[in-house]
mmCIF file with all atom_site columns, C-alpha atoms in Angstrom:
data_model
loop_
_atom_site.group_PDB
_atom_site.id
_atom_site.type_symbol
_atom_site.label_atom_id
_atom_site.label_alt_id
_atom_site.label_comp_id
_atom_site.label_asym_id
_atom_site.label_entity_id
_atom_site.label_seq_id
_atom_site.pdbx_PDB_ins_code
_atom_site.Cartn_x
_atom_site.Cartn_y
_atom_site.Cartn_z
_atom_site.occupancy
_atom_site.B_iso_or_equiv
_atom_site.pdbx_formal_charge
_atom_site.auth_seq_id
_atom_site.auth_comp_id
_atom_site.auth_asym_id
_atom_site.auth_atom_id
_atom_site.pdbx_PDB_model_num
ATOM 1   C CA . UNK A 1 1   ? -56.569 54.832 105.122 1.00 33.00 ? 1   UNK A CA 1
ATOM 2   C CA . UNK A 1 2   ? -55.108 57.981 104.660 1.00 35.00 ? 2   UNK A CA 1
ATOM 3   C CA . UNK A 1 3   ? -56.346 61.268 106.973 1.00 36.00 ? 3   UNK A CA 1
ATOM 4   C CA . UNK A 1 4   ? -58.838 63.925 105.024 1.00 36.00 ? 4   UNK A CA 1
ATOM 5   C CA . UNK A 1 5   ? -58.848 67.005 106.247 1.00 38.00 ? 5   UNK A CA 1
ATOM 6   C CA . UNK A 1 6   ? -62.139 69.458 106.272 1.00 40.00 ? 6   UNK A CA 1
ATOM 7   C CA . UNK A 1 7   ? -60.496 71.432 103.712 1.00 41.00 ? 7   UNK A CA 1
ATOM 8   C CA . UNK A 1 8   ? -60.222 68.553 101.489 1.00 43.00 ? 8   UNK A CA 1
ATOM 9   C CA . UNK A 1 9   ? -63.344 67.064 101.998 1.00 44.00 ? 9   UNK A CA 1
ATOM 10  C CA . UNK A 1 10  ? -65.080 70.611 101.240 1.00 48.00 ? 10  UNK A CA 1
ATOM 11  C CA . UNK A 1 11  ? -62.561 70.576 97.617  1.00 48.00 ? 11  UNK A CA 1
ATOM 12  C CA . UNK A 1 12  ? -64.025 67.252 96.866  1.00 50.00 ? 12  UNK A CA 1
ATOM 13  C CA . UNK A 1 13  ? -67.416 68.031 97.460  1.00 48.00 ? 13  UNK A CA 1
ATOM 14  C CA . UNK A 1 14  ? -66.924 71.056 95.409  1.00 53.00 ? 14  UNK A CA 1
ATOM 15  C CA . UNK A 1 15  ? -65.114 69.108 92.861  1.00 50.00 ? 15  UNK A CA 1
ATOM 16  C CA . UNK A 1 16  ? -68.132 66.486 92.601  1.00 63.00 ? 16  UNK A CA 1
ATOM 17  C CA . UNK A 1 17  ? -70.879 69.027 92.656  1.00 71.00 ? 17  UNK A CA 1
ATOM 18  C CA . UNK A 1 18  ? -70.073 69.972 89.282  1.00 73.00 ? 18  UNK A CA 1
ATOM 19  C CA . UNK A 1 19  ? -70.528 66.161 87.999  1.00 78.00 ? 19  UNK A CA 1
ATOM 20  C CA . UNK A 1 20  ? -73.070 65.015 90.257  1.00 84.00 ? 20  UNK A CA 1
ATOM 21  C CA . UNK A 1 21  ? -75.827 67.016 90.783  1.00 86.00 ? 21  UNK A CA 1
ATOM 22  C CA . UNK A 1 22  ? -77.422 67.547 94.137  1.00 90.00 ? 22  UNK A CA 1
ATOM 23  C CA . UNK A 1 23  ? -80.754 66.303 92.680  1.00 91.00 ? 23  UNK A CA 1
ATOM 24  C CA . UNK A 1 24  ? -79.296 63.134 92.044  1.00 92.00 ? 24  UNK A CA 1
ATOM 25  C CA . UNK A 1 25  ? -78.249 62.914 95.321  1.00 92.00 ? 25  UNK A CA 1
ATOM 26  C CA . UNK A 1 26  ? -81.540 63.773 97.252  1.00 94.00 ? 26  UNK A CA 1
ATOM 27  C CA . UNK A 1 27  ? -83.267 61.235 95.055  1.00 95.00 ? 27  UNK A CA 1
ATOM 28  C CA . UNK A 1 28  ? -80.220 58.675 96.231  1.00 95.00 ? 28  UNK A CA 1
ATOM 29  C CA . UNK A 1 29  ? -81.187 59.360 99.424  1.00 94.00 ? 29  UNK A CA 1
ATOM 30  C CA . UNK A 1 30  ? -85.117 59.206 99.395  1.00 95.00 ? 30  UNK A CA 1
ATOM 31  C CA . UNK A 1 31  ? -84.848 55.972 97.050  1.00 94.00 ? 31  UNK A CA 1
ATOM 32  C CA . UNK A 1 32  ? -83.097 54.184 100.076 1.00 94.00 ? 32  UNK A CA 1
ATOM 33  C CA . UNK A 1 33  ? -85.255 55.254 102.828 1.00 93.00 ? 33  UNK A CA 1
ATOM 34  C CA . UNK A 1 34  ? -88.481 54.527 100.902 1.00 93.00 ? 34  UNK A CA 1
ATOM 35  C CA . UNK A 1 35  ? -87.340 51.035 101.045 1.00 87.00 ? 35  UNK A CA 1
ATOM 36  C CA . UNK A 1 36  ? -87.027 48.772 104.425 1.00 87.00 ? 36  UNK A CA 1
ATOM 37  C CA . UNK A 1 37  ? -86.020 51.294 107.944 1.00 90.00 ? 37  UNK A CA 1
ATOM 38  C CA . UNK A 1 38  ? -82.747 51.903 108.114 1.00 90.00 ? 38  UNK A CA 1
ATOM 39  C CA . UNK A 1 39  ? -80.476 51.361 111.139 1.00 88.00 ? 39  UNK A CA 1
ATOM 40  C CA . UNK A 1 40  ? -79.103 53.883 113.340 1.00 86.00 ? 40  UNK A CA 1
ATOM 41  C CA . UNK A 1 41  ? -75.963 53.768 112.208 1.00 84.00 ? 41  UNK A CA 1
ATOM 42  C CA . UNK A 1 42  ? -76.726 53.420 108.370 1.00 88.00 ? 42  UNK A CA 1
ATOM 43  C CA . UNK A 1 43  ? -78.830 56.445 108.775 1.00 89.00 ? 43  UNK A CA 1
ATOM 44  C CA . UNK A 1 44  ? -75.728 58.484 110.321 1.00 85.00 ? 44  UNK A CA 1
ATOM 45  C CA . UNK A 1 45  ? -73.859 57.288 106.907 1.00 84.00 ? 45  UNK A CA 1
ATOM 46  C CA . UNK A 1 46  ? -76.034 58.251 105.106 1.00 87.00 ? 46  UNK A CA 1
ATOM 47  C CA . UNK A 1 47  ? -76.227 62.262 106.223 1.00 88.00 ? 47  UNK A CA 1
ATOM 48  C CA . UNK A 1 48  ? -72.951 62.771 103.745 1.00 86.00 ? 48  UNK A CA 1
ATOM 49  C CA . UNK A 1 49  ? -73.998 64.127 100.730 1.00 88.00 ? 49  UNK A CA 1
ATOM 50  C CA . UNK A 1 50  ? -70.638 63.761 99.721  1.00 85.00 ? 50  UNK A CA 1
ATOM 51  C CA . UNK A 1 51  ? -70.281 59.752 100.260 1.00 87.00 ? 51  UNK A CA 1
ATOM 52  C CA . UNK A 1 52  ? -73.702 59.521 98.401  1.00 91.00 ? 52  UNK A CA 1
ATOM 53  C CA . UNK A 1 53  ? -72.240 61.126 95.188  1.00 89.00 ? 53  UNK A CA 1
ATOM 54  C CA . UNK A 1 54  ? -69.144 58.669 95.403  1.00 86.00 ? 54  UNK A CA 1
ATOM 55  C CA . UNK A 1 55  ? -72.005 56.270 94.865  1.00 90.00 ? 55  UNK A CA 1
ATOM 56  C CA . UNK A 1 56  ? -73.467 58.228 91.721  1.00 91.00 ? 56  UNK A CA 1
ATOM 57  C CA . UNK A 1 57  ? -69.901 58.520 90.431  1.00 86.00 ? 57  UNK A CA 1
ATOM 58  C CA . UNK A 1 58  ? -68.332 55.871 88.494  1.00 79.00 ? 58  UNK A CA 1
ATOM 59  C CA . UNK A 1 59  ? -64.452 55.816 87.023  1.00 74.00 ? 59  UNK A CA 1
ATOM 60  C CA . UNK A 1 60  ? -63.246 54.004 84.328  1.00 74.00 ? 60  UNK A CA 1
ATOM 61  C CA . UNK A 1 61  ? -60.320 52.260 85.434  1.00 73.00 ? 61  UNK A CA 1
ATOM 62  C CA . UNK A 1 62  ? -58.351 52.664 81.937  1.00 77.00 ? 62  UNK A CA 1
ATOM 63  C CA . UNK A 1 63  ? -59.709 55.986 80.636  1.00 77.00 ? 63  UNK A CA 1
ATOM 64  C CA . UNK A 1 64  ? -59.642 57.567 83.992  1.00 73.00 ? 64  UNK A CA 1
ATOM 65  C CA . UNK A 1 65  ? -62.599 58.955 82.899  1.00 76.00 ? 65  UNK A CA 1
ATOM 66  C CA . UNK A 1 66  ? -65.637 59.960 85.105  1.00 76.00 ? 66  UNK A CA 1
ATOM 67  C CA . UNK A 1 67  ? -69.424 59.845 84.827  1.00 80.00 ? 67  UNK A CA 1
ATOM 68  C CA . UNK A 1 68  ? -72.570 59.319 86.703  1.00 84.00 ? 68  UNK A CA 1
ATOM 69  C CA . UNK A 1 69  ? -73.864 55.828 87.471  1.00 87.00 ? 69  UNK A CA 1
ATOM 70  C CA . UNK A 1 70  ? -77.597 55.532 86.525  1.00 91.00 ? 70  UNK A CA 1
ATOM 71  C CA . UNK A 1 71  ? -79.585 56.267 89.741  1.00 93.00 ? 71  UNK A CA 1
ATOM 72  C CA . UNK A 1 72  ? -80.644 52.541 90.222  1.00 94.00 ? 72  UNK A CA 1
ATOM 73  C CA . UNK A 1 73  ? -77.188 51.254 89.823  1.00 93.00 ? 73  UNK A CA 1
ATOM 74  C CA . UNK A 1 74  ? -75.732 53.528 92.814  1.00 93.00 ? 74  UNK A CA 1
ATOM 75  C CA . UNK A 1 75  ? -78.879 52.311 94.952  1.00 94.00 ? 75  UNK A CA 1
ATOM 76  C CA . UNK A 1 76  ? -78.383 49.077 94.166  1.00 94.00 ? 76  UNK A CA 1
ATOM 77  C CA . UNK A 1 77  ? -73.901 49.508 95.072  1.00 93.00 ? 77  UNK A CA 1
ATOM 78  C CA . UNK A 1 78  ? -75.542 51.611 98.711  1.00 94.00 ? 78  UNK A CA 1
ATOM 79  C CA . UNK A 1 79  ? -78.016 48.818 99.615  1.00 94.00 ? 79  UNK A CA 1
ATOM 80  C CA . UNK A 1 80  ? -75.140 46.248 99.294  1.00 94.00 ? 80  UNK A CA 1
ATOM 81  C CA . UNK A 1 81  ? -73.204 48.720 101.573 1.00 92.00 ? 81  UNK A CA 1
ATOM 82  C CA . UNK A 1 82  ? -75.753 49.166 104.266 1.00 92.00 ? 82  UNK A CA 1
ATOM 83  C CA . UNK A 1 83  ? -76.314 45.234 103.878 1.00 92.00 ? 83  UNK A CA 1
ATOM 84  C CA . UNK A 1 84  ? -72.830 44.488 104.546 1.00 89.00 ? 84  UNK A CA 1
ATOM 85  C CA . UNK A 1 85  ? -72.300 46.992 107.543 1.00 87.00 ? 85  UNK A CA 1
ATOM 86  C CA . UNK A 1 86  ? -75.609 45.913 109.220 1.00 87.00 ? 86  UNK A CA 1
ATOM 87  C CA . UNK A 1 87  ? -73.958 42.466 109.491 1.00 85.00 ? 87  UNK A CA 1
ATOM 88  C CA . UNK A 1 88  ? -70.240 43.703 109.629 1.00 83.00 ? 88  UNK A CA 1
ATOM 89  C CA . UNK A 1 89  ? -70.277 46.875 111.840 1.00 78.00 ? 89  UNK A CA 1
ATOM 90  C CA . UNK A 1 90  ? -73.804 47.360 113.750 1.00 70.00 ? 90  UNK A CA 1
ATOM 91  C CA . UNK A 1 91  ? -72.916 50.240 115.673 1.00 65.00 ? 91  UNK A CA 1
ATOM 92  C CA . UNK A 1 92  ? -69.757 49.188 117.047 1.00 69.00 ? 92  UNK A CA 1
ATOM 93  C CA . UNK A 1 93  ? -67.069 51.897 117.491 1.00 65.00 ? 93  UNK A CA 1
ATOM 94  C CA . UNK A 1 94  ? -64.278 51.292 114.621 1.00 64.00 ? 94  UNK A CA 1
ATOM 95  C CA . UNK A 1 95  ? -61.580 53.221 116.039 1.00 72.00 ? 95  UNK A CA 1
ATOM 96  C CA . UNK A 1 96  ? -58.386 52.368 116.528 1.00 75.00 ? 96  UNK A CA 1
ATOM 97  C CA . UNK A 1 97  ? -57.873 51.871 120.357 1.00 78.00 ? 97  UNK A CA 1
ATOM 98  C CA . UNK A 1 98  ? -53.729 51.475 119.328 1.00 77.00 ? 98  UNK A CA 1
ATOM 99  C CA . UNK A 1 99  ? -54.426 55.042 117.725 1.00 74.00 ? 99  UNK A CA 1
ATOM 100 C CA . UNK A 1 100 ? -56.162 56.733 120.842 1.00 76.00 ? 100 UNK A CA 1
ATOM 101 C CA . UNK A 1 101 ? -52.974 55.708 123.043 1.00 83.00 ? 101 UNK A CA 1
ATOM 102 C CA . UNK A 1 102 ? -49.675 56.534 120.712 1.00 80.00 ? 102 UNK A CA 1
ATOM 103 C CA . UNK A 1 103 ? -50.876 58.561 117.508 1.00 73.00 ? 103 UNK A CA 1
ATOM 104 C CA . UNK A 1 104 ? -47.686 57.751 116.410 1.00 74.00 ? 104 UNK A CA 1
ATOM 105 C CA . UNK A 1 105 ? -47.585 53.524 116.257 1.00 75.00 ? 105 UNK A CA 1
ATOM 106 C CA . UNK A 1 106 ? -48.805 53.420 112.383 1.00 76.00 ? 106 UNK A CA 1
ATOM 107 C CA . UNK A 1 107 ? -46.839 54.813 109.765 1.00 77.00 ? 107 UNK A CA 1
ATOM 108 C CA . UNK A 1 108 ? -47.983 55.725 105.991 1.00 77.00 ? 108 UNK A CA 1
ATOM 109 C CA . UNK A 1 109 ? -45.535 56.729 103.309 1.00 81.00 ? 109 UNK A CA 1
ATOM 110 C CA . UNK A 1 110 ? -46.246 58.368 100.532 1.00 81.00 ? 110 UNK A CA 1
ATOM 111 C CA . UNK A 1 111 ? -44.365 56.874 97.769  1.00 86.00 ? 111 UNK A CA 1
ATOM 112 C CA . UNK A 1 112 ? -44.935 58.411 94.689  1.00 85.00 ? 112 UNK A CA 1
ATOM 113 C CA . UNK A 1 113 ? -48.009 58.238 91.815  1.00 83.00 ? 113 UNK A CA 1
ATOM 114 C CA . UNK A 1 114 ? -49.653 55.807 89.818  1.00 78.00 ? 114 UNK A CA 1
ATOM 115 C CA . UNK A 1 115 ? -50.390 55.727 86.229  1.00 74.00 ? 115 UNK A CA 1
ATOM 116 C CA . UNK A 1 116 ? -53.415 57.731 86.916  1.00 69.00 ? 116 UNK A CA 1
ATOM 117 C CA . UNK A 1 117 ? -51.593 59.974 88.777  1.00 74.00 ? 117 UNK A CA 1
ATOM 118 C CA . UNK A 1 118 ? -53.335 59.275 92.212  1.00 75.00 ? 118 UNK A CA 1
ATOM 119 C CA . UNK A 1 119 ? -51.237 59.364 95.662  1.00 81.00 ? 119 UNK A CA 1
ATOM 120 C CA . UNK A 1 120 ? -50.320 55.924 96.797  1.00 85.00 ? 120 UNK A CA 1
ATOM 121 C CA . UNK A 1 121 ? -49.176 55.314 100.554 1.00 82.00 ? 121 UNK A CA 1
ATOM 122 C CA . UNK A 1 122 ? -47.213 52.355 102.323 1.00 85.00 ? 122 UNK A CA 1
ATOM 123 C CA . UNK A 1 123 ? -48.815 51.883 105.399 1.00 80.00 ? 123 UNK A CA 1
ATOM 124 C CA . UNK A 1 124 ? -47.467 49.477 108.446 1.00 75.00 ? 124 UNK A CA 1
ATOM 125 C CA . UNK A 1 125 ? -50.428 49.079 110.579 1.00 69.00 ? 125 UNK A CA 1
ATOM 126 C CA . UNK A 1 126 ? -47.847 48.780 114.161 1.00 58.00 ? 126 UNK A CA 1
#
């Protein structure tokens, strides 16, 4: 997983704004927590308004096209999500210990585009 900084988050919020309106991603949010309590540490993932409009925001693979996912359709993606790290994650602290004591023992290369034009890195994980 690559590193994003502040700076790019805030460009890709801005970016996403413009396609997914913030309505859309209050109502996201209150669908979910009108449904079953939410764990601690779902309800810290959810505070990004940002990761809630990846949600809303669906790419065609081929086109490269984007659009917004009907509102039930992203719940229904973010309830799997919450499912899965309720069972998978549960609070536990998913940094890299390997990272904390030599930043330097991964390595990610960039190594050109894809057909879409996107980034794509090599990473060796130590």
């Amino acid at each position: 997983m690559g590193i994003i900084t502040n700076e790019a988050s805030q460009g890709a919020a801005s970016i996403s704004e413009s396609i997914v309106p913030n309505e859309s991603v209050r109502a996201l949010r209150s669908r979910i927590r009108s449904g079953e309590p939410l764990s601690e540490n779902n309800e810290k993932y959810m505070q990004s308004d940002l990761l809630l409009r990846f949600y809303l925001l669906a790419r065609d693979k081929d086109s490269g096209t984007t659009h917004v996912r009907p509102l039930a359709e992203a719940e229904s993606l973010l309830r799997e999500t919450l499912t899965w790290r309720d069972s998978n994650v549960n609070g536990r602290d998913l940094h890299c210990p390997l990272c904390a004591k030599a930043p330097n023992a991964h390595s990610f290369i960039n190594i050109g585009k894809d057909y879409l034009g996107r980034v794509v890195f090599y990473g060796a994980l130590a």
